[in-house]
């Protein structure tokens, strides 16, 4: 006798059906010689340091799409709340949206509690969200700010682990930046020294890592004041072409001194031309 | 879990080295010892992403309640999330009871979570603390979600190197100072041999009087062979 077996679908939890489909699709595409689009990543060097009066956050400004620079001057230091800012490395869309979502939730939370939000709260919210997505949201963040408990700095990894430290670096250029920090960091630095240290750490990332480049943005957060310095340092000035005539750059200088060519004869012929009235009527486009 | 042929879509690139994509692991050596009147717990301080040390001063001894701690090993994200969840649950339970929670309760909560989600998690945890009913206790909850009480327990990737040392040097009825020395030396030996363990040795003593924490920095670690 035939028995009917009922197949129970596994409810709840994650479903990874699409991963198998995606793997097959990618294999097929590669066979045809194409490659599937790469998510735009921020390559990146980001870092932060706790100093005497607060925190200094720093970031480069290059966004890459594979091996091409997609944005030469993107902003990687995101606003979370008036006293908390967050630098983001990894997938550009993920860092942008994650920080916006947490910023929005934190504002509501702040209105509900009637208090200025704490850095630890933002950290909790971010880590719980990233853990929920099990690392699929590719956002590696450096969160810093000053609240009633004092200045704090956290590094947050895509899988949801966090570390509370006096100095942190993230992104592909993090090793270069960390080398600078490990050499020159001291506790309780003055503001100028801290800014110089962060600037130098990001510069190390920019010049030694291919995924980082362009300018250096800084954000200095103290009790009651935030200095968003964008750009703080244009580390890579774009070169100017040799010559500019009427504002338009010319390739090379082809001007010769008067008298270089000798004049043998000169004949002037006036041309009688009809001047026609010209009026321009723009087409109506909306 | 994942089928073996799923590739990380287009993420391999010379521009983004290995450690930007690897999950953060606590590599680790962790240890806990019971003594008359309390427990001594210890851990190294290294967190790695692949070959890069993401945090060289990690605190892997996490307070769950006033006199209950857990030592974390495995995936940093998983263990932090589990510890946060259990801290919440135990705090709630303690308020309901209006008395200090038992170490066994904390260990059970860890076991529940680690066993239920064993396929998704990578967490090896040692729960240790003091409660008025049974004094100092050490419970180990390794990967997979088993729970058992042991007088001395080691865990993490570095533990493999010190099973021999621990088995031969542990005696029942050691004093607090002897336990501290025993733990510090065992951890130092493991850190010497295991690449994923290192940094400083963090120790804590939990007893009826409360919690005393200390750290042994690199140059003060116990030394053994001069080779």
mmCIF file of C-alpha atoms in Angstrom, chain B:
data_model
loop_
_atom_site.group_PDB
_atom_site.id
_atom_site.type_symbol
_atom_site.label_atom_id
_atom_site.label_comp_id
_atom_site.label_asym_id
_atom_site.label_seq_id
_atom_site.Cartn_x
_atom_site.Cartn_y
_atom_site.Cartn_z
ATOM 1 C CA UNK B 1 24.929 25.285 6.772
ATOM 2 C CA UNK B 2 26.356 26.382 3.470
ATOM 3 C CA UNK B 3 26.943 23.919 0.622
ATOM 4 C CA UNK B 4 30.666 23.643 -0.009
ATOM 5 C CA UNK B 5 30.569 25.124 -3.512
ATOM 6 C CA UNK B 6 29.208 28.550 -2.600
ATOM 7 C CA UNK B 7 31.843 31.096 -3.482
ATOM 8 C CA UNK B 8 32.196 34.434 -1.799
ATOM 9 C CA UNK B 9 30.725 36.395 -4.673
ATOM 10 C CA UNK B 10 33.419 38.545 -6.236
ATOM 11 C CA UNK B 11 34.945 39.464 -2.939
ATOM 12 C CA UNK B 12 38.411 38.036 -3.612
ATOM 13 C CA UNK B 13 40.550 40.925 -4.654
ATOM 14 C CA UNK B 14 44.135 41.929 -4.034
ATOM 15 C CA UNK B 15 42.772 45.224 -2.826
ATOM 16 C CA UNK B 16 40.997 43.635 0.109
ATOM 17 C CA UNK B 17 43.233 41.260 2.031
ATOM 18 C CA UNK B 18 42.073 38.164 3.857
ATOM 19 C CA UNK B 19 41.563 39.753 7.228
ATOM 20 C CA UNK B 20 38.975 42.284 5.985
ATOM 21 C CA UNK B 21 36.611 39.408 5.273
ATOM 22 C CA UNK B 22 37.338 36.915 8.000
ATOM 23 C CA UNK B 23 35.114 36.715 10.996
ATOM 24 C CA UNK B 24 36.546 37.905 14.276
ATOM 25 C CA UNK B 25 37.538 34.937 16.420
ATOM 26 C CA UNK B 26 38.731 34.933 19.987
ATOM 27 C CA UNK B 27 41.391 32.218 19.204
ATOM 28 C CA UNK B 28 42.068 32.011 22.919
ATOM 29 C CA UNK B 29 43.073 30.198 25.991
ATOM 30 C CA UNK B 30 40.613 30.321 28.900
ATOM 31 C CA UNK B 31 40.713 28.569 32.259
ATOM 32 C CA UNK B 32 38.796 28.302 35.518
ATOM 33 C CA UNK B 33 39.660 26.576 38.818
ATOM 34 C CA UNK B 34 37.512 25.993 41.911
ATOM 35 C CA UNK B 35 38.985 26.448 45.357
ATOM 36 C CA UNK B 36 37.581 26.447 48.880
ATOM 37 C CA UNK B 37 35.563 29.680 49.050
ATOM 38 C CA UNK B 38 35.461 30.651 45.392
ATOM 39 C CA UNK B 39 36.886 30.340 41.884
ATOM 40 C CA UNK B 40 39.862 31.685 39.973
ATOM 41 C CA UNK B 41 39.288 32.435 36.298
ATOM 42 C CA UNK B 42 41.802 33.477 33.665
ATOM 43 C CA UNK B 43 42.113 34.253 29.967
ATOM 44 C CA UNK B 44 44.568 35.637 27.427
ATOM 45 C CA UNK B 45 43.757 38.895 25.594
ATOM 46 C CA UNK B 46 44.084 38.272 21.876
ATOM 47 C CA UNK B 47 41.281 38.604 19.275
ATOM 48 C CA UNK B 48 42.167 37.709 15.698
ATOM 49 C CA UNK B 49 40.679 38.236 12.218
ATOM 50 C CA UNK B 50 42.579 35.683 10.201
ATOM 51 C CA UNK B 51 46.251 36.546 10.748
ATOM 52 C CA UNK B 52 45.693 40.089 12.037
ATOM 53 C CA UNK B 53 45.259 40.773 15.736
ATOM 54 C CA UNK B 54 42.165 42.952 15.870
ATOM 55 C CA UNK B 55 42.380 43.601 19.617
ATOM 56 C CA UNK B 56 45.477 42.790 21.704
ATOM 57 C CA UNK B 57 43.948 43.806 25.044
ATOM 58 C CA UNK B 58 40.580 42.016 24.916
ATOM 59 C CA UNK B 59 38.731 41.267 28.124
ATOM 60 C CA UNK B 60 37.344 37.774 27.702
ATOM 61 C CA UNK B 61 36.192 37.528 31.325
ATOM 62 C CA UNK B 62 32.677 38.880 31.028
ATOM 63 C CA UNK B 63 30.506 39.598 34.083
ATOM 64 C CA UNK B 64 27.091 37.967 33.855
ATOM 65 C CA UNK B 65 26.019 38.878 37.352
ATOM 66 C CA UNK B 66 27.644 40.270 40.469
ATOM 67 C CA UNK B 67 29.457 37.032 41.370
ATOM 68 C CA UNK B 68 29.103 35.068 38.120
ATOM 69 C CA UNK B 69 31.484 35.444 35.186
ATOM 70 C CA UNK B 70 31.906 33.685 31.878
ATOM 71 C CA UNK B 71 35.079 33.074 29.882
ATOM 72 C CA UNK B 72 34.455 33.419 26.136
ATOM 73 C CA UNK B 73 36.147 31.507 23.301
ATOM 74 C CA UNK B 74 35.181 31.007 19.666
ATOM 75 C CA UNK B 75 33.482 33.595 17.483
ATOM 76 C CA UNK B 76 33.639 37.029 19.122
ATOM 77 C CA UNK B 77 30.266 38.102 17.726
ATOM 78 C CA UNK B 78 28.502 34.904 18.802
ATOM 79 C CA UNK B 79 29.913 34.894 22.330
ATOM 80 C CA UNK B 80 29.258 38.606 22.885
ATOM 81 C CA UNK B 81 25.668 38.214 21.696
ATOM 82 C CA UNK B 82 25.086 35.115 23.858
ATOM 83 C CA UNK B 83 26.647 36.748 26.915
ATOM 84 C CA UNK B 84 24.470 39.866 26.467
ATOM 85 C CA UNK B 85 21.343 37.724 26.146
ATOM 86 C CA UNK B 86 22.158 35.584 29.198
ATOM 87 C CA UNK B 87 23.073 38.688 31.258
ATOM 88 C CA UNK B 88 19.618 40.046 30.523
ATOM 89 C CA UNK B 89 17.836 36.778 31.271
ATOM 90 C CA UNK B 90 19.755 36.168 34.497
ATOM 91 C CA UNK B 91 19.230 39.740 35.698
ATOM 92 C CA UNK B 92 15.509 39.395 35.117
ATOM 93 C CA UNK B 93 15.436 36.013 36.861
ATOM 94 C CA UNK B 94 17.373 37.411 39.836
ATOM 95 C CA UNK B 95 14.898 40.284 40.237
ATOM 96 C CA UNK B 96 12.001 37.841 40.087
ATOM 97 C CA UNK B 97 13.559 35.674 42.808
ATOM 98 C CA UNK B 98 14.762 38.678 44.803
ATOM 99 C CA UNK B 99 17.978 36.837 45.578
ATOM 100 C CA UNK B 100 21.383 36.121 44.013
ATOM 101 C CA UNK B 101 21.103 33.641 41.130
ATOM 102 C CA UNK B 102 22.848 30.254 41.213
ATOM 103 C CA UNK B 103 25.903 29.630 39.045
ATOM 104 C CA UNK B 104 24.164 26.500 37.797
ATOM 105 C CA UNK B 105 21.258 28.637 36.563
ATOM 106 C CA UNK B 106 23.603 30.843 34.576
ATOM 107 C CA UNK B 107 25.322 27.781 33.131
ATOM 108 C CA UNK B 108 21.941 26.297 32.196
ATOM 109 C CA UNK B 109 20.933 29.470 30.377
ATOM 110 C CA UNK B 110 24.186 29.332 28.395
ATOM 111 C CA UNK B 111 23.627 25.662 27.662
ATOM 112 C CA UNK B 112 20.041 26.254 26.473
ATOM 113 C CA UNK B 113 21.172 28.851 23.969
ATOM 114 C CA UNK B 114 24.334 27.056 22.817
ATOM 115 C CA UNK B 115 22.512 23.755 22.313
ATOM 116 C CA UNK B 116 19.379 25.138 20.656
ATOM 117 C CA UNK B 117 21.374 27.139 18.112
ATOM 118 C CA UNK B 118 24.361 24.776 17.927
ATOM 119 C CA UNK B 119 24.358 24.737 14.086
ATOM 120 C CA UNK B 120 24.554 28.499 13.809
ATOM 121 C CA UNK B 121 26.908 29.262 16.691
ATOM 122 C CA UNK B 122 30.610 28.805 17.335
ATOM 123 C CA UNK B 123 30.998 29.344 21.053
ATOM 124 C CA UNK B 124 32.971 27.608 23.786
ATOM 125 C CA UNK B 125 32.150 29.085 27.185
ATOM 126 C CA UNK B 126 33.275 28.450 30.757
ATOM 127 C CA UNK B 127 30.841 29.722 33.403
ATOM 128 C CA UNK B 128 32.314 30.283 36.858
ATOM 129 C CA UNK B 129 31.227 32.044 40.011
ATOM 130 C CA UNK B 130 30.220 31.907 43.629
ATOM 131 C CA UNK B 131 26.767 31.490 45.130
ATOM 132 C CA UNK B 132 25.690 31.056 48.748
ATOM 133 C CA UNK B 133 24.233 27.584 48.173
ATOM 134 C CA UNK B 134 27.158 25.680 46.667
ATOM 135 C CA UNK B 135 30.131 28.042 46.957
ATOM 136 C CA UNK B 136 32.627 28.291 44.108
ATOM 137 C CA UNK B 137 31.632 26.377 40.956
ATOM 138 C CA UNK B 138 32.993 25.941 37.422
ATOM 139 C CA UNK B 139 30.731 24.730 34.612
ATOM 140 C CA UNK B 140 32.000 24.177 31.089
ATOM 141 C CA UNK B 141 29.753 24.624 28.021
ATOM 142 C CA UNK B 142 31.885 23.681 24.999
ATOM 143 C CA UNK B 143 30.964 23.898 21.285
ATOM 144 C CA UNK B 144 27.852 21.780 20.730
ATOM 145 C CA UNK B 145 26.073 22.739 23.926
ATOM 146 C CA UNK B 146 27.017 20.147 26.521
ATOM 147 C CA UNK B 147 27.184 21.331 30.137
ATOM 148 C CA UNK B 148 29.162 19.740 32.927
ATOM 149 C CA UNK B 149 30.620 20.814 36.251
ATOM 150 C CA UNK B 150 34.383 20.386 36.651
ATOM 151 C CA UNK B 151 36.802 21.398 39.413
ATOM 152 C CA UNK B 152 39.203 22.712 36.768
ATOM 153 C CA UNK B 153 38.422 23.499 33.151
ATOM 154 C CA UNK B 154 40.388 24.840 30.173
ATOM 155 C CA UNK B 155 39.068 25.957 26.813
ATOM 156 C CA UNK B 156 39.896 27.629 23.525
ATOM 157 C CA UNK B 157 42.457 26.865 20.833
ATOM 158 C CA UNK B 158 45.384 27.116 23.270
ATOM 159 C CA UNK B 159 43.929 24.631 25.711
ATOM 160 C CA UNK B 160 45.210 21.672 23.683
ATOM 161 C CA UNK B 161 48.762 22.583 24.666
ATOM 162 C CA UNK B 162 48.191 22.602 28.402
ATOM 163 C CA UNK B 163 46.020 19.580 29.145
ATOM 164 C CA UNK B 164 49.144 17.692 30.234
ATOM 165 C CA UNK B 165 50.334 20.536 32.455
ATOM 166 C CA UNK B 166 46.908 20.997 34.052
ATOM 167 C CA UNK B 167 46.321 17.278 34.621
ATOM 168 C CA UNK B 168 49.692 16.795 36.266
ATOM 169 C CA UNK B 169 49.780 19.989 38.359
ATOM 170 C CA UNK B 170 46.218 20.249 39.643
ATOM 171 C CA UNK B 171 45.632 19.155 43.231
ATOM 172 C CA UNK B 172 42.341 19.326 45.083
ATOM 173 C CA UNK B 173 42.303 21.704 48.036
ATOM 174 C CA UNK B 174 44.666 24.374 46.681
ATOM 175 C CA UNK B 175 44.547 27.809 48.259
ATOM 176 C CA UNK B 176 43.589 30.997 46.431
ATOM 177 C CA UNK B 177 47.208 32.035 45.875
ATOM 178 C CA UNK B 178 48.164 28.580 44.619
ATOM 179 C CA UNK B 179 45.234 28.619 42.189
ATOM 180 C CA UNK B 180 46.266 32.052 40.890
ATOM 181 C CA UNK B 181 49.833 30.873 40.312
ATOM 182 C CA UNK B 182 48.623 27.639 38.700
ATOM 183 C CA UNK B 183 46.271 29.494 36.322
ATOM 184 C CA UNK B 184 48.818 32.178 35.394
ATOM 185 C CA UNK B 185 51.497 29.600 34.604
ATOM 186 C CA UNK B 186 49.154 27.402 32.557
ATOM 187 C CA UNK B 187 47.958 30.383 30.517
ATOM 188 C CA UNK B 188 51.517 31.620 29.985
ATOM 189 C CA UNK B 189 52.524 28.219 28.622
ATOM 190 C CA UNK B 190 49.553 28.102 26.259
ATOM 191 C CA UNK B 191 50.174 31.653 25.041
ATOM 192 C CA UNK B 192 53.777 30.746 24.321
ATOM 193 C CA UNK B 193 52.787 27.900 22.001
ATOM 194 C CA UNK B 194 49.457 28.918 20.488
ATOM 195 C CA UNK B 195 49.562 31.602 17.801
ATOM 196 C CA UNK B 196 45.960 32.617 18.405
ATOM 197 C CA UNK B 197 46.588 33.318 22.110
ATOM 198 C CA UNK B 198 48.719 36.101 23.493
ATOM 199 C CA UNK B 199 48.827 39.600 24.913
ATOM 200 C CA UNK B 200 48.282 39.877 28.645
ATOM 201 C CA UNK B 201 46.952 37.385 31.191
ATOM 202 C CA UNK B 202 43.704 38.539 32.769
ATOM 203 C CA UNK B 203 42.805 36.941 36.097
ATOM 204 C CA UNK B 204 39.835 37.271 38.423
ATOM 205 C CA UNK B 205 39.005 35.787 41.807
ATOM 206 C CA UNK B 206 35.300 35.427 42.638
ATOM 207 C CA UNK B 207 34.313 34.715 46.211
ATOM 208 C CA UNK B 208 31.810 35.710 48.880
ATOM 209 C CA UNK B 209 33.697 38.992 49.331
ATOM 210 C CA UNK B 210 33.223 39.917 45.680
ATOM 211 C CA UNK B 211 35.455 40.057 42.615
ATOM 212 C CA UNK B 212 39.165 40.963 42.488
ATOM 213 C CA UNK B 213 40.616 41.514 39.023
ATOM 214 C CA UNK B 214 44.218 41.682 37.922
ATOM 215 C CA UNK B 215 46.269 41.669 34.753
ATOM 216 C CA UNK B 216 49.752 40.273 34.212
ATOM 217 C CA UNK B 217 51.505 42.239 31.488
ATOM 218 C CA UNK B 218 53.898 40.787 28.903
ATOM 219 C CA UNK B 219 57.187 41.365 30.691
ATOM 220 C CA UNK B 220 55.843 40.016 33.987
ATOM 221 C CA UNK B 221 54.581 36.699 32.608
ATOM 222 C CA UNK B 222 56.002 33.556 34.222
ATOM 223 C CA UNK B 223 58.995 32.285 32.254
ATOM 224 C CA UNK B 224 59.893 28.673 31.747
ATOM 225 C CA UNK B 225 62.573 27.410 29.401
ATOM 226 C CA UNK B 226 65.314 29.770 28.269
ATOM 227 C CA UNK B 227 65.460 28.080 24.856
#
